[in-house]
Amino acid sequence: MAPYVIDEITTQPDCWQLAAQLAARHELVLPRRGQRIALAGCGTSWFVAQAYAALRETAGHGVTDTFAASEFPTDRTYDRTLLITRSGTTTEILDLLRLIPGSTATTVITTVPNSPAAALARDTIVLSFADERSVVQTRSATTALSLLRAHLGAPPPLHDAADALRTELPLDPATTEQVTFLGLGWAAGLAQEAALKCREAANFWAEAYPAMEYRHGPISIAQPGRAVWALGPMPDGLADDIARTGAKLVASERDALAELIVAQRFAVAVAEARGLDPDQPRNLTRSVVLP
Ligand code: F1P
């Protein structure tokens, strides 16, 4: 049987379209222009929060901070806090919901209605159509981001997403030794997510950095047999610097969220090349529930 994650990756464009249509319906519990907003999540959910925060600030909608749920500064004041959690059961998210002052509006974005997180939050956005059977998160996270992005006025990149599902993989999953994902601005969070997918689904050595950070140390590991994969545009001159290392550069004109689809497909292909089940990552469960 094909891994669940393949179907979940493939259905992303449909989910993104549905989520974009839902944005207006949730207007009242989403950040308003000018509000001070904080987001928190764990793992994948944290990375999509980072992507949205950069998009919102760049669009001039106001201060948008992001934190790993365990590092949230509960002494700061925000107009609204958004918590992203597929499962609604992650311990750090539940702890945070209990710590946030009652005066702060909270919105939980989840795929599970009636989850513990949904019960603790003041407001909830449920994207049940984007839930997954795979432990590895793909469409749940990108669908949450698509809703938030649509709320900022950006429609989902459906054309690029369809292309990302069809295109030949840019790297050989059987022989590539290592990949470093890079992104500028909002794509830096997506680069983190691409690398996490490779680690989770395939036990594959992948790193990620904001693109301008790459020269500040990470370039040291670049060499033939390894690759650098840009999500979205690259800084001037970086392609030449990478070429000198002998590492392969992967870059495309696609929207960075659509390019993440190609990286997800690469992660699954590496898992299959290694004889692993990408739905059941080593040492991982659907969510982290601590005693
Ligand atoms: C968050 C998360 C996932 C990770 C793993 C463990 O879950 O850290 O990002 O891939 O499955 O849980 P959630 O709070 O979004 O349900």
Coordinates of C-alpha atoms and ligand atoms in Angstrom, one line a residue:
M1 CA 0.0 0.0 0.0
A2 CA 1.3 3.5 -0.9
P3 CA 2.2 5.6 2.2
Y4 CA -0.7 7.9 3.3
V5 CA 1.7 10.9 3.0
I6 CA 1.7 10.6 -0.8
D7 CA -2.0 11.2 -1.0
E8 CA -1.8 13.9 1.7
I9 CA 0.9 15.8 -0.3
T10 CA -1.1 15.4 -3.5
T11 CA -4.3 16.9 -2.1
Q12 CA -2.6 20.1 -0.9
P13 CA -3.8 22.4 -3.7
D14 CA -7.5 21.4 -3.0
C15 CA -7.0 21.9 0.7
W16 CA -5.4 25.3 0.2
Q17 CA -8.3 26.4 -2.0
L18 CA -10.8 25.4 0.6
A19 CA -8.8 27.1 3.4
A20 CA -8.6 30.3 1.4
Q21 CA -12.4 30.3 1.0
L22 CA -12.7 29.9 4.8
A23 CA -10.5 32.9 5.7
A24 CA -13.4 35.4 5.4
R25 CA -15.6 33.3 7.6
H26 CA -13.1 33.5 10.4
E27 CA -12.4 37.2 10.0
L28 CA -13.4 38.0 13.6
V29 CA -10.9 35.6 15.2
L30 CA -8.0 36.3 12.9
P31 CA -5.4 39.2 13.3
R32 CA -6.7 42.6 12.4
R33 CA -4.5 45.1 10.7
G34 CA -2.4 47.0 13.3
Q35 CA -2.9 44.5 16.1
R36 CA 0.1 43.1 18.0
I37 CA 0.1 39.4 17.4
A38 CA 2.0 36.4 18.7
L39 CA 2.0 32.9 17.3
A40 CA 3.2 29.7 18.8
G41 CA 3.5 26.1 17.8
C42 CA 5.8 23.1 18.0
G43 CA 7.8 21.5 15.2
T44 CA 6.1 21.9 11.8
S45 CA 3.4 24.1 13.4
W46 CA 6.1 26.5 14.6
F47 CA 7.7 26.8 11.2
V48 CA 4.4 27.7 9.4
A49 CA 3.8 30.3 12.2
Q50 CA 7.3 31.8 11.3
A51 CA 6.3 32.0 7.7
Y52 CA 3.1 33.7 8.4
A53 CA 4.7 36.2 10.8
A54 CA 7.2 37.3 8.2
L55 CA 4.4 37.6 5.6
R56 CA 2.2 39.7 7.9
E57 CA 5.0 42.0 9.0
T58 CA 6.3 42.5 5.5
A59 CA 2.7 43.3 4.4
G60 CA 2.7 46.1 7.0
H61 CA -0.1 44.6 9.2
G62 CA 1.8 45.0 12.4
V63 CA 4.1 43.3 15.0
T64 CA 3.9 39.6 14.6
D65 CA 6.1 37.5 16.9
T66 CA 6.6 33.8 16.9
F67 CA 7.8 31.4 19.5
A68 CA 8.2 27.7 20.1
A69 CA 5.3 27.1 22.4
S70 CA 7.8 26.1 25.2
E71 CA 9.6 29.5 24.9
F72 CA 6.6 31.8 24.8
P73 CA 7.1 35.0 27.0
T74 CA 3.9 35.0 28.9
D75 CA 4.7 38.4 30.5
R76 CA 4.4 40.2 27.2
T77 CA 1.1 41.7 26.0
Y78 CA -0.5 40.9 22.7
D79 CA -3.9 41.7 21.2
R80 CA -4.3 38.1 20.1
T81 CA -2.3 34.9 20.3
L82 CA -2.6 32.3 17.6
L83 CA -1.6 28.7 18.4
I84 CA -1.2 26.3 15.6
T85 CA -1.5 22.6 16.4
R86 CA -2.7 19.8 14.1
S87 CA -3.5 17.4 17.0
G88 CA -4.7 19.8 19.6
T89 CA -3.0 17.5 22.2
T90 CA 0.6 18.8 22.3
T91 CA 1.6 19.3 25.9
E92 CA 3.5 22.6 25.4
I93 CA 0.5 24.1 23.6
L94 CA -1.9 23.0 26.4
D95 CA 0.4 24.4 29.1
L96 CA 0.7 27.7 27.2
L97 CA -3.1 28.0 26.8
R98 CA -3.4 27.7 30.6
L99 CA -0.7 30.3 31.1
I100 CA -1.8 33.0 28.7
P101 CA -3.7 35.8 30.6
G102 CA -7.5 35.5 30.3
S103 CA -7.5 39.1 28.9
T104 CA -5.6 37.9 25.7
A105 CA -7.7 36.6 22.9
T106 CA -6.5 33.2 21.7
T107 CA -7.2 31.4 18.5
V108 CA -6.3 27.8 18.0
I109 CA -5.9 26.6 14.5
T110 CA -6.2 22.8 14.5
T111 CA -7.6 19.9 12.4
V112 CA -9.3 18.3 15.4
P113 CA -12.6 19.7 16.7
N114 CA -13.2 19.1 20.4
S115 CA -9.5 18.5 21.0
P116 CA -8.1 19.6 24.4
A117 CA -6.5 22.7 22.8
A118 CA -9.8 23.7 21.2
A119 CA -11.5 23.3 24.5
L120 CA -9.0 25.7 26.2
A121 CA -8.9 28.4 23.5
R122 CA -11.3 31.3 23.3
D123 CA -11.7 30.8 19.5
T124 CA -11.0 27.9 17.3
I125 CA -10.5 27.4 13.5
V126 CA -11.0 23.8 12.6
L127 CA -9.5 22.5 9.3
S128 CA -10.6 18.9 9.7
F129 CA -10.5 18.3 5.9
A130 CA -6.7 18.8 6.1
D131 CA -6.0 16.3 8.8
E132 CA -3.6 13.4 8.1
R133 CA -3.1 9.8 8.8
S134 CA 0.6 10.0 8.5
V135 CA 2.6 11.0 11.6
V136 CA 4.4 13.4 9.3
Q137 CA 2.6 16.7 8.8
T138 CA 2.2 18.0 5.3
R139 CA -1.2 19.4 4.2
S140 CA -2.4 20.2 7.7
A141 CA 0.4 22.8 8.1
T142 CA 0.4 24.2 4.6
T143 CA -3.4 24.5 4.7
A144 CA -3.2 26.5 8.0
L145 CA -0.7 28.7 6.3
S146 CA -2.8 29.1 3.2
L147 CA -5.8 30.3 5.3
L148 CA -3.6 32.8 7.1
R149 CA -2.0 33.9 3.8
A150 CA -5.4 34.3 2.1
H151 CA -6.4 36.5 5.1
L152 CA -3.5 38.7 4.1
G153 CA -4.9 38.9 0.6
A154 CA -2.7 36.4 -1.2
P155 CA -4.5 33.6 -3.0
P156 CA -3.0 30.1 -2.9
P157 CA -0.4 29.5 -5.6
L158 CA -2.4 26.7 -7.3
H159 CA -0.7 26.8 -10.7
D160 CA 2.8 26.5 -9.1
A161 CA 1.5 23.8 -6.8
A162 CA 0.2 21.7 -9.7
D163 CA 3.6 22.1 -11.3
A164 CA 5.3 21.1 -8.1
L165 CA 3.3 17.9 -8.0
R166 CA 4.3 16.9 -11.6
T167 CA 7.9 18.1 -11.9
E168 CA 10.8 15.6 -11.9
L169 CA 12.6 15.6 -8.6
P170 CA 15.7 17.9 -8.9
L171 CA 17.9 15.6 -6.9
D172 CA 18.5 11.8 -6.9
P173 CA 17.0 10.5 -3.7
A174 CA 19.3 7.5 -3.7
T175 CA 22.6 9.2 -4.0
T176 CA 22.3 12.8 -2.6
E177 CA 24.1 12.8 0.7
Q178 CA 22.9 16.0 2.3
V179 CA 20.7 19.0 1.6
T180 CA 20.6 22.5 3.1
F181 CA 17.4 24.4 2.5
L182 CA 17.5 28.2 2.3
G183 CA 14.8 30.9 2.2
L184 CA 14.5 34.7 2.4
G185 CA 11.9 36.3 4.6
W186 CA 8.8 34.1 5.0
A187 CA 10.5 31.3 3.0
A188 CA 13.0 30.9 5.9
G189 CA 10.3 29.2 7.9
L190 CA 9.4 27.0 4.9
A191 CA 13.1 26.1 4.5
Q192 CA 13.0 24.8 8.2
E193 CA 9.9 22.8 7.4
A194 CA 11.5 21.3 4.3
A195 CA 14.5 20.2 6.3
L196 CA 12.3 18.8 9.1
K197 CA 10.4 16.7 6.5
C198 CA 13.6 15.1 5.3
R199 CA 14.8 14.3 8.8
E200 CA 11.4 13.0 9.9
A201 CA 10.3 11.0 6.9
A202 CA 13.7 9.7 5.8
N203 CA 16.3 10.1 8.6
F204 CA 18.0 12.2 6.0
W205 CA 20.6 14.8 6.9
A206 CA 19.0 18.2 6.1
E207 CA 19.7 21.6 7.5
A208 CA 18.0 25.0 7.0
Y209 CA 18.9 28.7 7.3
P210 CA 17.7 32.1 6.4
A211 CA 19.4 32.5 3.0
M212 CA 21.8 35.3 4.0
E213 CA 23.0 33.2 7.0
Y214 CA 24.3 30.5 4.7
R215 CA 27.7 32.2 4.1
H216 CA 28.1 32.6 7.9
G217 CA 29.3 29.0 8.5
P218 CA 26.8 26.5 7.0
I219 CA 28.6 26.8 3.6
S220 CA 31.5 24.9 5.1
I221 CA 29.7 21.6 4.7
A222 CA 29.0 22.2 1.0
Q223 CA 30.8 19.8 -1.4
P224 CA 30.1 17.5 -4.4
G225 CA 27.3 15.0 -3.6
R226 CA 25.5 17.5 -1.4
A227 CA 23.0 20.1 -2.4
V228 CA 21.6 23.5 -1.5
W229 CA 17.9 24.0 -2.2
A230 CA 16.4 27.5 -2.3
L231 CA 12.7 28.0 -1.6
G232 CA 11.8 31.2 -3.4
P233 CA 14.3 33.8 -4.6
M234 CA 18.0 33.7 -3.7
P235 CA 20.2 36.6 -2.5
D236 CA 22.5 38.1 -5.2
G237 CA 25.8 36.3 -5.7
L238 CA 25.0 33.3 -3.5
A239 CA 24.6 30.9 -6.5
D240 CA 28.2 31.7 -7.5
D241 CA 29.4 31.1 -4.0
I242 CA 27.6 27.7 -3.9
A243 CA 28.9 26.8 -7.4
R244 CA 32.5 27.1 -6.2
T245 CA 31.9 24.5 -3.5
G246 CA 30.9 21.8 -5.9
A247 CA 27.5 21.3 -4.2
K248 CA 24.5 21.2 -6.5
L249 CA 22.1 24.2 -6.4
V250 CA 18.4 23.6 -6.7
A251 CA 16.4 26.7 -7.4
S252 CA 13.1 27.4 -9.2
E253 CA 10.7 30.3 -10.1
R254 CA 7.9 28.6 -8.1
D255 CA 6.2 30.2 -5.1
A256 CA 8.1 29.0 -2.0
L257 CA 5.0 27.2 -0.6
A258 CA 4.6 25.4 -3.8
E259 CA 8.3 24.5 -3.9
L260 CA 7.9 23.0 -0.4
I261 CA 5.7 20.4 -2.1
V262 CA 8.7 19.3 -4.2
A263 CA 10.8 19.1 -1.0
Q264 CA 8.1 17.0 0.6
R265 CA 8.1 14.6 -2.4
F266 CA 11.9 14.4 -2.2
A267 CA 11.7 13.5 1.5
V268 CA 9.3 10.7 0.7
A269 CA 11.4 9.5 -2.2
V270 CA 14.5 9.3 0.1
A271 CA 12.5 7.3 2.6
E272 CA 11.5 4.9 -0.1
A273 CA 15.0 4.6 -1.5
R274 CA 16.2 3.7 2.0
G275 CA 13.4 1.2 2.6
L276 CA 11.7 3.3 5.3
D277 CA 8.0 3.9 5.9
P278 CA 7.7 7.7 5.6
D279 CA 4.4 7.6 7.6
Q280 CA 6.1 6.1 10.6
P281 CA 9.2 8.2 11.4
R282 CA 11.7 6.7 13.9
N283 CA 11.2 7.9 17.5
L284 CA 8.1 10.1 16.6
T285 CA 4.5 10.0 17.4
R286 CA 1.6 12.1 16.0
S287 CA 2.1 14.6 18.8
V288 CA 4.3 15.0 21.8
V289 CA 2.2 14.3 24.9
L290 CA 4.4 14.5 28.0
P291 CA 3.5 12.8 31.3
Ligands
F1P1 C1 3.5 19.2 16.5 C2 4.6 18.1 16.3 C3 4.8 17.9 14.8 C4 5.9 16.8 14.6 C5 5.6 15.6 15.3 C6 5.3 15.9 16.8 O1 2.3 18.6 16.6 O2 5.8 18.7 16.8 O3 5.2 19.0 14.1 O4 6.0 16.6 13.2 O5 4.6 14.9 14.7 O6 4.3 16.9 16.9 P1 0.9 19.5 16.7 O7 1.0 20.3 17.9 O8 0.9 20.4 15.5 O9 -0.1 18.5 16.7

